[in-house]
Amino acid sequence: MKLGSIVTSLSFSSLLAFNVSAVELVNLSDFPDWFKEAMARDTKVTNTSPIEIADFQVNSSVLGQATAQDASEGTWYYTIDIGTDSPVECYAFNEFDGPANSLYSIVEYSLSGVETLNEKTLSGQFNYAMDSGVVDATPYLSLDTLYTVGEGDEKVSGLLKGLSAETDNSLQVCIHNEMGYQSAFVAVFKSFVRAFTASQPSPEFYRSTYQIVINDIPMGFTREKYIEDSDGDIEIVVGTAFMIPVDETSIARSDSVAFSWSNPDGSLINASEYTIENSTMTSSFNISYVEDAWQVKGELQGKALEIELAHKDWLLSSYGSYLESVNLLNSDNNSGSFYMWTADADPTAAIEVVISEEADNPSGNLKIDMGPLVMTMQSDKKGVISKGVMQQGGLKMDMVLMHSNGTPTL
């Protein structure tokens, strides 16, 4: 269950700093007819072509006519002709900041290319649309940017569409600098991502991906994977990515990854977490039990941190939180409590978590209390959560299941 792995990895308190309730993405009805007609254009791409990247064991085909343009320093760059004026441009990286930060960086890089192409200075840039979804089991982020170059009678408008997805060992980003052709662009992007996932093994006994919607705008996702090793211990990987519109022209980006190990009984063995915000590593921590105490080491905002937790007893892992929820939903009890450690909540302390079964609540059958944060979730008897909602002041966050496979407990 996503107690520490979702509720706090969302950095909910930091989201309150963004004026998300005031953000209004562009409404197509506000534009002239020529713009609407251009945006309505689309095509169906049926031809395919091969791509092969030995570093990722990629030997597959993608929609459109793909041409390798560059392969150097951990970056592979393709142009894909889909029969429109501009090709789709796709990148693969083996080193990256994450789906949110990397997508934004490629969009900014592409906008600088627009200036060169048109021989005009970028005179306007606006957040047009954003979304998150899945390619089979792989989550993706979408960011469309409306731009203008030049001034007065020389002004030219355009739309830059961007998509990013992180597969198990690489990151894929695709860009299309042309109005319309949205369905074609998404189809080509999905085929590009599938070329990387086709040969990847799936050792997890459970994996899930959730869309995160803040004030009715899809802004990111969180995903988790649980793998049992030969000793019966559980390896847990949780990734979270956000793109949050601060205003009509700027985007705040955040990518977080948490690795942890759990005993079969759900108790934590050790964990590490890091977060990259706006292309800067803002935090990096690890925790382990040494000399009868939980020791935390890491960095926060560039400053070293090393501390021993006051809490000396066992801590629950994310896998353990699933066990607790399943036990609660299949027992006569209606509540329980335990302690967890999550760096985003407070790297210097263990957090008490209270889980309660809810009756006749349309928002869900479980309530999770972590200090000031409260989330209501809908879970089945096996612990699979289909939705969750958290509300604090004028900020509402919904968590919606996009994909799951397996069950979260062994």
mmCIF file of N, CA and C in Angstrom, residues 209-333:
data_model
loop_
_atom_site.group_PDB
_atom_site.id
_atom_site.type_symbol
_atom_site.label_atom_id
_atom_site.label_comp_id
_atom_site.label_asym_id
_atom_site.label_seq_id
_atom_site.Cartn_x
_atom_site.Cartn_y
_atom_site.Cartn_z
ATOM 1 N N THR A 209 1.026 1.250 -11.406
ATOM 2 C CA THR A 209 1.269 2.631 -11.823
ATOM 3 C C THR A 209 0.001 3.436 -11.597
ATOM 4 N N TYR A 210 0.149 4.603 -10.974
ATOM 5 C CA TYR A 210 -0.979 5.481 -10.667
ATOM 6 C C TYR A 210 -0.785 6.843 -11.315
ATOM 7 N N GLN A 211 -1.854 7.348 -11.885
ATOM 8 C CA GLN A 211 -1.867 8.726 -12.365
ATOM 9 C C GLN A 211 -2.152 9.638 -11.182
ATOM 10 N N ILE A 212 -1.435 10.753 -11.113
ATOM 11 C CA ILE A 212 -1.656 11.734 -10.067
ATOM 12 C C ILE A 212 -2.322 12.965 -10.682
ATOM 13 N N VAL A 213 -3.495 13.305 -10.161
ATOM 14 C CA VAL A 213 -4.283 14.430 -10.665
ATOM 15 C C VAL A 213 -4.410 15.457 -9.541
ATOM 16 N N ILE A 214 -3.951 16.666 -9.792
ATOM 17 C CA ILE A 214 -3.993 17.721 -8.783
ATOM 18 C C ILE A 214 -4.940 18.810 -9.252
ATOM 19 N N ASN A 215 -5.971 19.046 -8.449
ATOM 20 C CA ASN A 215 -7.014 20.016 -8.809
ATOM 21 C C ASN A 215 -7.507 19.779 -10.231
ATOM 22 N N ASP A 216 -7.786 18.526 -10.537
ATOM 23 C CA ASP A 216 -8.382 18.075 -11.798
ATOM 24 C C ASP A 216 -7.447 18.172 -13.004
ATOM 25 N N ILE A 217 -6.170 18.412 -12.776
ATOM 26 C CA ILE A 217 -5.198 18.441 -13.864
ATOM 27 C C ILE A 217 -4.223 17.285 -13.681
ATOM 28 N N PRO A 218 -4.099 16.374 -14.667
ATOM 29 C CA PRO A 218 -3.122 15.288 -14.541
ATOM 30 C C PRO A 218 -1.712 15.843 -14.621
ATOM 31 N N MET A 219 -0.948 15.656 -13.555
ATOM 32 C CA MET A 219 0.367 16.282 -13.474
ATOM 33 C C MET A 219 1.507 15.300 -13.294
ATOM 34 N N GLY A 220 1.213 14.016 -13.138
ATOM 35 C CA GLY A 220 2.320 13.103 -12.942
ATOM 36 C C GLY A 220 1.870 11.691 -12.678
ATOM 37 N N PHE A 221 2.811 10.890 -12.220
ATOM 38 C CA PHE A 221 2.522 9.492 -11.927
ATOM 39 C C PHE A 221 3.452 8.992 -10.828
ATOM 40 N N THR A 222 3.081 7.890 -10.237
ATOM 41 C CA THR A 222 3.964 7.145 -9.348
ATOM 42 C C THR A 222 3.818 5.671 -9.680
ATOM 43 N N ARG A 223 4.927 4.959 -9.650
ATOM 44 C CA ARG A 223 4.891 3.539 -9.954
ATOM 45 C C ARG A 223 5.748 2.785 -8.951
ATOM 46 N N GLU A 224 5.448 1.523 -8.755
ATOM 47 C CA GLU A 224 6.190 0.710 -7.799
ATOM 48 C C GLU A 224 6.359 -0.705 -8.324
ATOM 49 N N LYS A 225 7.475 -1.330 -7.910
ATOM 50 C CA LYS A 225 7.773 -2.700 -8.283
ATOM 51 C C LYS A 225 8.263 -3.447 -7.053
ATOM 52 N N TYR A 226 7.801 -4.686 -6.902
ATOM 53 C CA TYR A 226 8.179 -5.538 -5.781
ATOM 54 C C TYR A 226 8.749 -6.847 -6.320
ATOM 55 N N ILE A 227 9.978 -7.180 -5.889
ATOM 56 C CA ILE A 227 10.683 -8.360 -6.388
ATOM 57 C C ILE A 227 11.171 -9.183 -5.202
ATOM 58 N N GLU A 228 10.921 -10.480 -5.228
ATOM 59 C CA GLU A 228 11.394 -11.369 -4.171
ATOM 60 C C GLU A 228 12.745 -11.953 -4.573
ATOM 61 N N ASP A 229 13.731 -11.879 -3.657
ATOM 62 C CA ASP A 229 15.031 -12.449 -3.974
ATOM 63 C C ASP A 229 15.107 -13.899 -3.498
ATOM 64 N N SER A 230 16.260 -14.518 -3.689
ATOM 65 C CA SER A 230 16.417 -15.945 -3.375
ATOM 66 C C SER A 230 16.319 -16.239 -1.887
ATOM 67 N N ASP A 231 16.534 -15.214 -1.039
ATOM 68 C CA ASP A 231 16.425 -15.396 0.412
ATOM 69 C C ASP A 231 15.023 -15.101 0.933
ATOM 70 N N GLY A 232 14.119 -14.704 0.036
ATOM 71 C CA GLY A 232 12.767 -14.375 0.452
ATOM 72 C C GLY A 232 12.579 -12.923 0.845
ATOM 73 N N ASP A 233 13.657 -12.126 0.811
ATOM 74 C CA ASP A 233 13.523 -10.703 1.092
ATOM 75 C C ASP A 233 12.893 -10.001 -0.110
ATOM 76 N N ILE A 234 12.363 -8.800 0.121
ATOM 77 C CA ILE A 234 11.627 -8.074 -0.911
ATOM 78 C C ILE A 234 12.386 -6.812 -1.306
ATOM 79 N N GLU A 235 12.689 -6.702 -2.591
ATOM 80 C CA GLU A 235 13.260 -5.473 -3.133
ATOM 81 C C GLU A 235 12.121 -4.590 -3.642
ATOM 82 N N ILE A 236 12.144 -3.317 -3.257
ATOM 83 C CA ILE A 236 11.063 -2.389 -3.595
ATOM 84 C C ILE A 236 11.646 -1.185 -4.318
ATOM 85 N N VAL A 237 11.067 -0.852 -5.467
ATOM 86 C CA VAL A 237 11.491 0.334 -6.229
ATOM 87 C C VAL A 237 10.252 1.187 -6.492
ATOM 88 N N VAL A 238 10.304 2.442 -6.082
ATOM 89 C CA VAL A 238 9.190 3.373 -6.284
ATOM 90 C C VAL A 238 9.705 4.614 -6.996
ATOM 91 N N GLY A 239 9.072 4.973 -8.091
ATOM 92 C CA GLY A 239 9.440 6.173 -8.825
ATOM 93 C C GLY A 239 8.263 7.119 -8.953
ATOM 94 N N THR A 240 8.535 8.406 -8.826
ATOM 95 C CA THR A 240 7.494 9.428 -8.906
ATOM 96 C C THR A 240 7.969 10.568 -9.798
ATOM 97 N N ALA A 241 7.106 11.050 -10.678
ATOM 98 C CA ALA A 241 7.465 12.153 -11.574
ATOM 99 C C ALA A 241 6.316 13.142 -11.662
ATOM 100 N N PHE A 242 6.647 14.436 -11.599
ATOM 101 C CA PHE A 242 5.651 15.505 -11.663
ATOM 102 C C PHE A 242 6.099 16.621 -12.585
ATOM 103 N N MET A 243 5.134 17.204 -13.267
ATOM 104 C CA MET A 243 5.320 18.475 -13.958
ATOM 105 C C MET A 243 4.163 19.354 -13.530
ATOM 106 N N ILE A 244 4.464 20.417 -12.796
ATOM 107 C CA ILE A 244 3.421 21.230 -12.180
ATOM 108 C C ILE A 244 3.462 22.636 -12.745
ATOM 109 N N PRO A 245 2.375 23.100 -13.390
ATOM 110 C CA PRO A 245 2.360 24.469 -13.919
ATOM 111 C C PRO A 245 2.317 25.499 -12.791
ATOM 112 N N VAL A 246 3.355 26.297 -12.713
ATOM 113 C CA VAL A 246 3.414 27.353 -11.702
ATOM 114 C C VAL A 246 2.576 28.551 -12.154
ATOM 115 N N ASP A 247 2.667 28.857 -13.455
ATOM 116 C CA ASP A 247 1.831 29.876 -14.073
ATOM 117 C C ASP A 247 1.677 29.483 -15.542
ATOM 118 N N GLU A 248 1.208 30.379 -16.390
ATOM 119 C CA GLU A 248 0.918 29.996 -17.772
ATOM 120 C C GLU A 248 2.168 29.753 -18.608
ATOM 121 N N THR A 249 3.336 30.139 -18.113
ATOM 122 C CA THR A 249 4.549 30.000 -18.910
ATOM 123 C C THR A 249 5.608 29.094 -18.298
ATOM 124 N N SER A 250 5.528 28.802 -17.003
ATOM 125 C CA SER A 250 6.604 28.056 -16.348
ATOM 126 C C SER A 250 6.100 26.753 -15.741
ATOM 127 N N ILE A 251 7.027 25.805 -15.624
ATOM 128 C CA ILE A 251 6.726 24.466 -15.121
ATOM 129 C C ILE A 251 7.735 24.104 -14.032
ATOM 130 N N ALA A 252 7.241 23.608 -12.897
ATOM 131 C CA ALA A 252 8.110 23.040 -11.862
ATOM 132 C C ALA A 252 8.190 21.543 -12.081
ATOM 133 N N ARG A 253 9.405 20.994 -12.030
ATOM 134 C CA ARG A 253 9.609 19.574 -12.321
ATOM 135 C C ARG A 253 10.187 18.854 -11.113
ATOM 136 N N SER A 254 9.770 17.603 -10.929
ATOM 137 C CA SER A 254 10.291 16.804 -9.827
ATOM 138 C C SER A 254 10.316 15.333 -10.208
ATOM 139 N N ASP A 255 11.455 14.690 -9.987
ATOM 140 C CA ASP A 255 11.603 13.243 -10.164
ATOM 141 C C ASP A 255 12.206 12.669 -8.899
ATOM 142 N N SER A 256 11.553 11.637 -8.350
ATOM 143 C CA SER A 256 12.046 10.983 -7.139
ATOM 144 C C SER A 256 12.108 9.481 -7.358
ATOM 145 N N VAL A 257 13.125 8.861 -6.775
ATOM 146 C CA VAL A 257 13.250 7.407 -6.813
ATOM 147 C C VAL A 257 13.607 6.918 -5.417
ATOM 148 N N ALA A 258 12.928 5.869 -4.966
ATOM 149 C CA ALA A 258 13.195 5.266 -3.664
ATOM 150 C C ALA A 258 13.453 3.773 -3.839
ATOM 151 N N PHE A 259 14.560 3.310 -3.256
ATOM 152 C CA PHE A 259 14.888 1.887 -3.235
ATOM 153 C C PHE A 259 14.860 1.418 -1.790
ATOM 154 N N SER A 260 14.302 0.258 -1.548
ATOM 155 C CA SER A 260 14.309 -0.271 -0.185
ATOM 156 C C SER A 260 14.261 -1.791 -0.206
ATOM 157 N N TRP A 261 14.633 -2.367 0.945
ATOM 158 C CA TRP A 261 14.571 -3.820 1.124
ATOM 159 C C TRP A 261 13.746 -4.121 2.359
ATOM 160 N N SER A 262 12.944 -5.163 2.259
ATOM 161 C CA SER A 262 12.047 -5.542 3.348
ATOM 162 C C SER A 262 12.245 -7.006 3.712
ATOM 163 N N ASN A 263 12.133 -7.290 4.997
ATOM 164 C CA ASN A 263 12.041 -8.683 5.427
ATOM 165 C C ASN A 263 10.689 -9.248 5.007
ATOM 166 N N PRO A 264 10.550 -10.574 4.931
ATOM 167 C CA PRO A 264 9.260 -11.159 4.546
ATOM 168 C C PRO A 264 8.109 -10.778 5.472
ATOM 169 N N ASP A 265 8.434 -10.415 6.739
ATOM 170 C CA ASP A 265 7.371 -10.026 7.666
ATOM 171 C C ASP A 265 6.950 -8.575 7.499
ATOM 172 N N GLY A 266 7.590 -7.859 6.581
ATOM 173 C CA GLY A 266 7.214 -6.476 6.311
ATOM 174 C C GLY A 266 8.068 -5.443 6.999
ATOM 175 N N SER A 267 9.032 -5.857 7.826
ATOM 176 C CA SER A 267 9.898 -4.893 8.501
ATOM 177 C C SER A 267 10.999 -4.417 7.557
ATOM 178 N N LEU A 268 11.382 -3.169 7.715
ATOM 179 C CA LEU A 268 12.378 -2.542 6.838
ATOM 180 C C LEU A 268 13.774 -3.049 7.152
ATOM 181 N N ILE A 269 14.553 -3.314 6.086
ATOM 182 C CA ILE A 269 15.969 -3.651 6.237
ATOM 183 C C ILE A 269 16.813 -2.401 6.033
ATOM 184 N N ASN A 270 16.656 -1.756 4.896
ATOM 185 C CA ASN A 270 17.338 -0.490 4.614
ATOM 186 C C ASN A 270 16.618 0.204 3.465
ATOM 187 N N ALA A 271 16.972 1.458 3.233
ATOM 188 C CA ALA A 271 16.301 2.220 2.168
ATOM 189 C C ALA A 271 17.171 3.389 1.740
ATOM 190 N N SER A 272 16.930 3.861 0.520
ATOM 191 C CA SER A 272 17.570 5.071 0.023
ATOM 192 C C SER A 272 16.588 5.802 -0.873
ATOM 193 N N GLU A 273 16.676 7.125 -0.902
ATOM 194 C CA GLU A 273 15.792 7.948 -1.719
ATOM 195 C C GLU A 273 16.564 9.144 -2.259
ATOM 196 N N TYR A 274 16.204 9.598 -3.459
ATOM 197 C CA TYR A 274 16.753 10.853 -3.951
ATOM 198 C C TYR A 274 15.688 11.577 -4.758
ATOM 199 N N THR A 275 15.812 12.899 -4.818
ATOM 200 C CA THR A 275 14.864 13.741 -5.546
ATOM 201 C C THR A 275 15.618 14.779 -6.357
ATOM 202 N N ILE A 276 15.215 14.933 -7.614
ATOM 203 C CA ILE A 276 15.752 15.965 -8.497
ATOM 204 C C ILE A 276 14.612 16.921 -8.817
ATOM 205 N N GLU A 277 14.800 18.187 -8.483
ATOM 206 C CA GLU A 277 13.788 19.209 -8.748
ATOM 207 C C GLU A 277 14.391 20.298 -9.621
ATOM 208 N N ASN A 278 13.717 20.586 -10.729
ATOM 209 C CA ASN A 278 14.166 21.642 -11.639
ATOM 210 C C ASN A 278 15.641 21.468 -12.011
ATOM 211 N N SER A 279 15.979 20.206 -12.344
ATOM 212 C CA SER A 279 17.312 19.815 -12.821
ATOM 213 C C SER A 279 18.398 19.883 -11.754
ATOM 214 N N THR A 280 18.024 19.979 -10.490
ATOM 215 C CA THR A 280 18.995 20.026 -9.396
ATOM 216 C C THR A 280 18.682 18.942 -8.371
ATOM 217 N N MET A 281 19.719 18.198 -7.966
ATOM 218 C CA MET A 281 19.538 17.211 -6.912
ATOM 219 C C MET A 281 19.291 17.944 -5.602
ATOM 220 N N THR A 282 18.072 17.814 -5.063
ATOM 221 C CA THR A 282 17.724 18.557 -3.854
ATOM 222 C C THR A 282 17.869 17.719 -2.592
ATOM 223 N N SER A 283 17.796 16.387 -2.726
ATOM 224 C CA SER A 283 17.960 15.550 -1.538
ATOM 225 C C SER A 283 18.412 14.159 -1.938
ATOM 226 N N SER A 284 19.154 13.528 -1.030
ATOM 227 C CA SER A 284 19.613 12.159 -1.221
ATOM 228 C C SER A 284 19.904 11.573 0.148
ATOM 229 N N PHE A 285 19.209 10.482 0.489
ATOM 230 C CA PHE A 285 19.334 9.902 1.823
ATOM 231 C C PHE A 285 19.383 8.387 1.758
ATOM 232 N N ASN A 286 19.995 7.796 2.803
ATOM 233 C CA ASN A 286 19.867 6.358 3.014
ATOM 234 C C ASN A 286 19.740 6.096 4.502
ATOM 235 N N ILE A 287 19.085 5.001 4.817
ATOM 236 C CA ILE A 287 18.862 4.623 6.203
ATOM 237 C C ILE A 287 19.178 3.146 6.375
ATOM 238 N N SER A 288 19.836 2.808 7.474
ATOM 239 C CA SER A 288 20.139 1.415 7.790
ATOM 240 C C SER A 288 20.242 1.258 9.306
ATOM 241 N N TYR A 289 20.111 0.022 9.768
ATOM 242 C CA TYR A 289 20.136 -0.253 11.212
ATOM 243 C C TYR A 289 21.552 -0.676 11.589
ATOM 244 N N VAL A 290 22.249 0.189 12.338
ATOM 245 C CA VAL A 290 23.638 -0.035 12.702
ATOM 246 C C VAL A 290 23.795 0.193 14.203
ATOM 247 N N GLU A 291 24.418 -0.791 14.882
ATOM 248 C CA GLU A 291 24.686 -0.680 16.319
ATOM 249 C C GLU A 291 23.429 -0.325 17.101
ATOM 250 N N ASP A 292 22.378 -1.105 16.847
ATOM 251 C CA ASP A 292 21.113 -0.997 17.588
ATOM 252 C C ASP A 292 20.423 0.359 17.416
ATOM 253 N N ALA A 293 20.613 0.986 16.254
ATOM 254 C CA ALA A 293 19.943 2.262 16.015
ATOM 255 C C ALA A 293 19.791 2.468 14.513
ATOM 256 N N TRP A 294 18.765 3.252 14.143
ATOM 257 C CA TRP A 294 18.560 3.617 12.744
ATOM 258 C C TRP A 294 19.416 4.827 12.428
ATOM 259 N N GLN A 295 20.357 4.635 11.493
ATOM 260 C CA GLN A 295 21.274 5.689 11.108
ATOM 261 C C GLN A 295 20.864 6.255 9.740
ATOM 262 N N VAL A 296 20.732 7.574 9.658
ATOM 263 C CA VAL A 296 20.379 8.241 8.411
ATOM 264 C C VAL A 296 21.542 9.116 7.973
ATOM 265 N N LYS A 297 21.951 8.964 6.711
ATOM 266 C CA LYS A 297 23.009 9.788 6.138
ATOM 267 C C LYS A 297 22.539 10.315 4.792
ATOM 268 N N GLY A 298 22.990 11.528 4.441
ATOM 269 C CA GLY A 298 22.616 12.061 3.138
ATOM 270 C C GLY A 298 22.846 13.544 3.032
ATOM 271 N N GLU A 299 22.145 14.139 2.065
ATOM 272 C CA GLU A 299 22.244 15.574 1.820
ATOM 273 C C GLU A 299 20.859 16.158 1.591
ATOM 274 N N LEU A 300 20.665 17.374 2.076
ATOM 275 C CA LEU A 300 19.422 18.100 1.858
ATOM 276 C C LEU A 300 19.771 19.517 1.460
ATOM 277 N N GLN A 301 19.348 19.919 0.244
ATOM 278 C CA GLN A 301 19.652 21.249 -0.276
ATOM 279 C C GLN A 301 21.154 21.547 -0.210
ATOM 280 N N GLY A 302 21.972 20.542 -0.548
ATOM 281 C CA GLY A 302 23.416 20.727 -0.603
ATOM 282 C C GLY A 302 24.132 20.629 0.727
ATOM 283 N N LYS A 303 23.415 20.418 1.826
ATOM 284 C CA LYS A 303 24.032 20.321 3.150
ATOM 285 C C LYS A 303 23.999 18.880 3.639
ATOM 286 N N ALA A 304 25.121 18.427 4.171
ATOM 287 C CA ALA A 304 25.230 17.057 4.662
ATOM 288 C C ALA A 304 24.358 16.868 5.901
ATOM 289 N N LEU A 305 23.781 15.693 6.015
ATOM 290 C CA LEU A 305 22.966 15.348 7.180
ATOM 291 C C LEU A 305 23.340 13.951 7.634
ATOM 292 N N GLU A 306 23.609 13.798 8.909
ATOM 293 C CA GLU A 306 23.895 12.489 9.505
ATOM 294 C C GLU A 306 23.272 12.481 10.892
ATOM 295 N N ILE A 307 22.332 11.560 11.109
ATOM 296 C CA ILE A 307 21.581 11.581 12.354
ATOM 297 C C ILE A 307 21.156 10.172 12.751
ATOM 298 N N GLU A 308 20.959 9.982 14.037
ATOM 299 C CA GLU A 308 20.433 8.731 14.566
ATOM 300 C C GLU A 308 18.991 8.971 15.001
ATOM 301 N N LEU A 309 18.064 8.152 14.490
ATOM 302 C CA LEU A 309 16.659 8.346 14.824
ATOM 303 C C LEU A 309 16.410 8.077 16.304
ATOM 304 N N ALA A 310 15.516 8.876 16.889
ATOM 305 C CA ALA A 310 15.111 8.624 18.273
ATOM 306 C C ALA A 310 14.328 7.321 18.384
ATOM 307 N N HIS A 311 13.663 6.936 17.306
ATOM 308 C CA HIS A 311 12.892 5.687 17.266
ATOM 309 C C HIS A 311 13.858 4.510 17.148
ATOM 310 N N LYS A 312 13.838 3.593 18.123
ATOM 311 C CA LYS A 312 14.775 2.468 18.148
ATOM 312 C C LYS A 312 14.150 1.161 17.691
ATOM 313 N N ASP A 313 12.832 1.109 17.642
ATOM 314 C CA ASP A 313 12.134 -0.140 17.330
ATOM 315 C C ASP A 313 12.129 -0.364 15.820
ATOM 316 N N TRP A 314 11.483 -1.452 15.398
ATOM 317 C CA TRP A 314 11.407 -1.777 13.973
ATOM 318 C C TRP A 314 10.577 -0.741 13.224
ATOM 319 N N LEU A 315 10.848 -0.635 11.911
ATOM 320 C CA LEU A 315 10.095 0.239 11.014
ATOM 321 C C LEU A 315 9.427 -0.614 9.948
ATOM 322 N N LEU A 316 8.298 -0.159 9.489
ATOM 323 C CA LEU A 316 7.565 -0.890 8.465
ATOM 324 C C LEU A 316 8.025 -0.446 7.074
ATOM 325 N N SER A 317 8.150 -1.392 6.160
ATOM 326 C CA SER A 317 8.460 -1.085 4.770
ATOM 327 C C SER A 317 7.164 -0.852 3.998
ATOM 328 N N SER A 318 7.287 -0.447 2.748
ATOM 329 C CA SER A 318 6.103 -0.305 1.903
ATOM 330 C C SER A 318 5.423 -1.650 1.706
ATOM 331 N N TYR A 319 6.215 -2.709 1.575
ATOM 332 C CA TYR A 319 5.634 -4.044 1.479
ATOM 333 C C TYR A 319 4.873 -4.371 2.763
ATOM 334 N N GLY A 320 5.456 -4.005 3.903
ATOM 335 C CA GLY A 320 4.789 -4.246 5.172
ATOM 336 C C GLY A 320 3.481 -3.495 5.304
ATOM 337 N N SER A 321 3.393 -2.298 4.712
ATOM 338 C CA SER A 321 2.146 -1.536 4.787
ATOM 339 C C SER A 321 1.039 -2.246 4.017
ATOM 340 N N TYR A 322 1.401 -2.938 2.930
ATOM 341 C CA TYR A 322 0.418 -3.755 2.223
ATOM 342 C C TYR A 322 -0.066 -4.895 3.123
ATOM 343 N N LEU A 323 0.877 -5.555 3.790
ATOM 344 C CA LEU A 323 0.486 -6.646 4.694
ATOM 345 C C LEU A 323 -0.483 -6.146 5.761
ATOM 346 N N GLU A 324 -0.190 -4.960 6.308
ATOM 347 C CA GLU A 324 -1.060 -4.398 7.342
ATOM 348 C C GLU A 324 -2.458 -4.117 6.814
ATOM 349 N N SER A 325 -2.555 -3.564 5.622
ATOM 350 C CA SER A 325 -3.875 -3.241 5.069
ATOM 351 C C SER A 325 -4.665 -4.513 4.771
ATOM 352 N N VAL A 326 -3.989 -5.521 4.225
ATOM 353 C CA VAL A 326 -4.672 -6.787 3.935
ATOM 354 C C VAL A 326 -5.157 -7.440 5.225
ATOM 355 N N ASN A 327 -4.309 -7.427 6.256
ATOM 356 C CA ASN A 327 -4.713 -8.006 7.545
ATOM 357 C C ASN A 327 -5.914 -7.264 8.127
ATOM 358 N N LEU A 328 -5.891 -5.937 8.015
ATOM 359 C CA LEU A 328 -6.995 -5.136 8.555
ATOM 360 C C LEU A 328 -8.298 -5.425 7.816
ATOM 361 N N LEU A 329 -8.247 -5.469 6.491
ATOM 362 C CA LEU A 329 -9.453 -5.670 5.687
ATOM 363 C C LEU A 329 -10.008 -7.084 5.809
ATOM 364 N N ASN A 330 -9.204 -8.003 6.291
ATOM 365 C CA ASN A 330 -9.659 -9.384 6.435
ATOM 366 C C ASN A 330 -9.752 -9.811 7.903
ATOM 367 N N SER A 331 -9.908 -8.828 8.788
ATOM 368 C CA SER A 331 -10.023 -9.131 10.219
ATOM 369 C C SER A 331 -11.214 -8.382 10.807
ATOM 370 N N ASP A 332 -11.428 -8.562 12.106
ATOM 371 C CA ASP A 332 -12.501 -7.854 12.799
ATOM 372 C C ASP A 332 -12.039 -6.508 13.358
ATOM 373 N N ASN A 333 -10.751 -6.207 13.226
ATOM 374 C CA ASN A 333 -10.241 -4.918 13.697
ATOM 375 C C ASN A 333 -10.619 -3.815 12.719
#
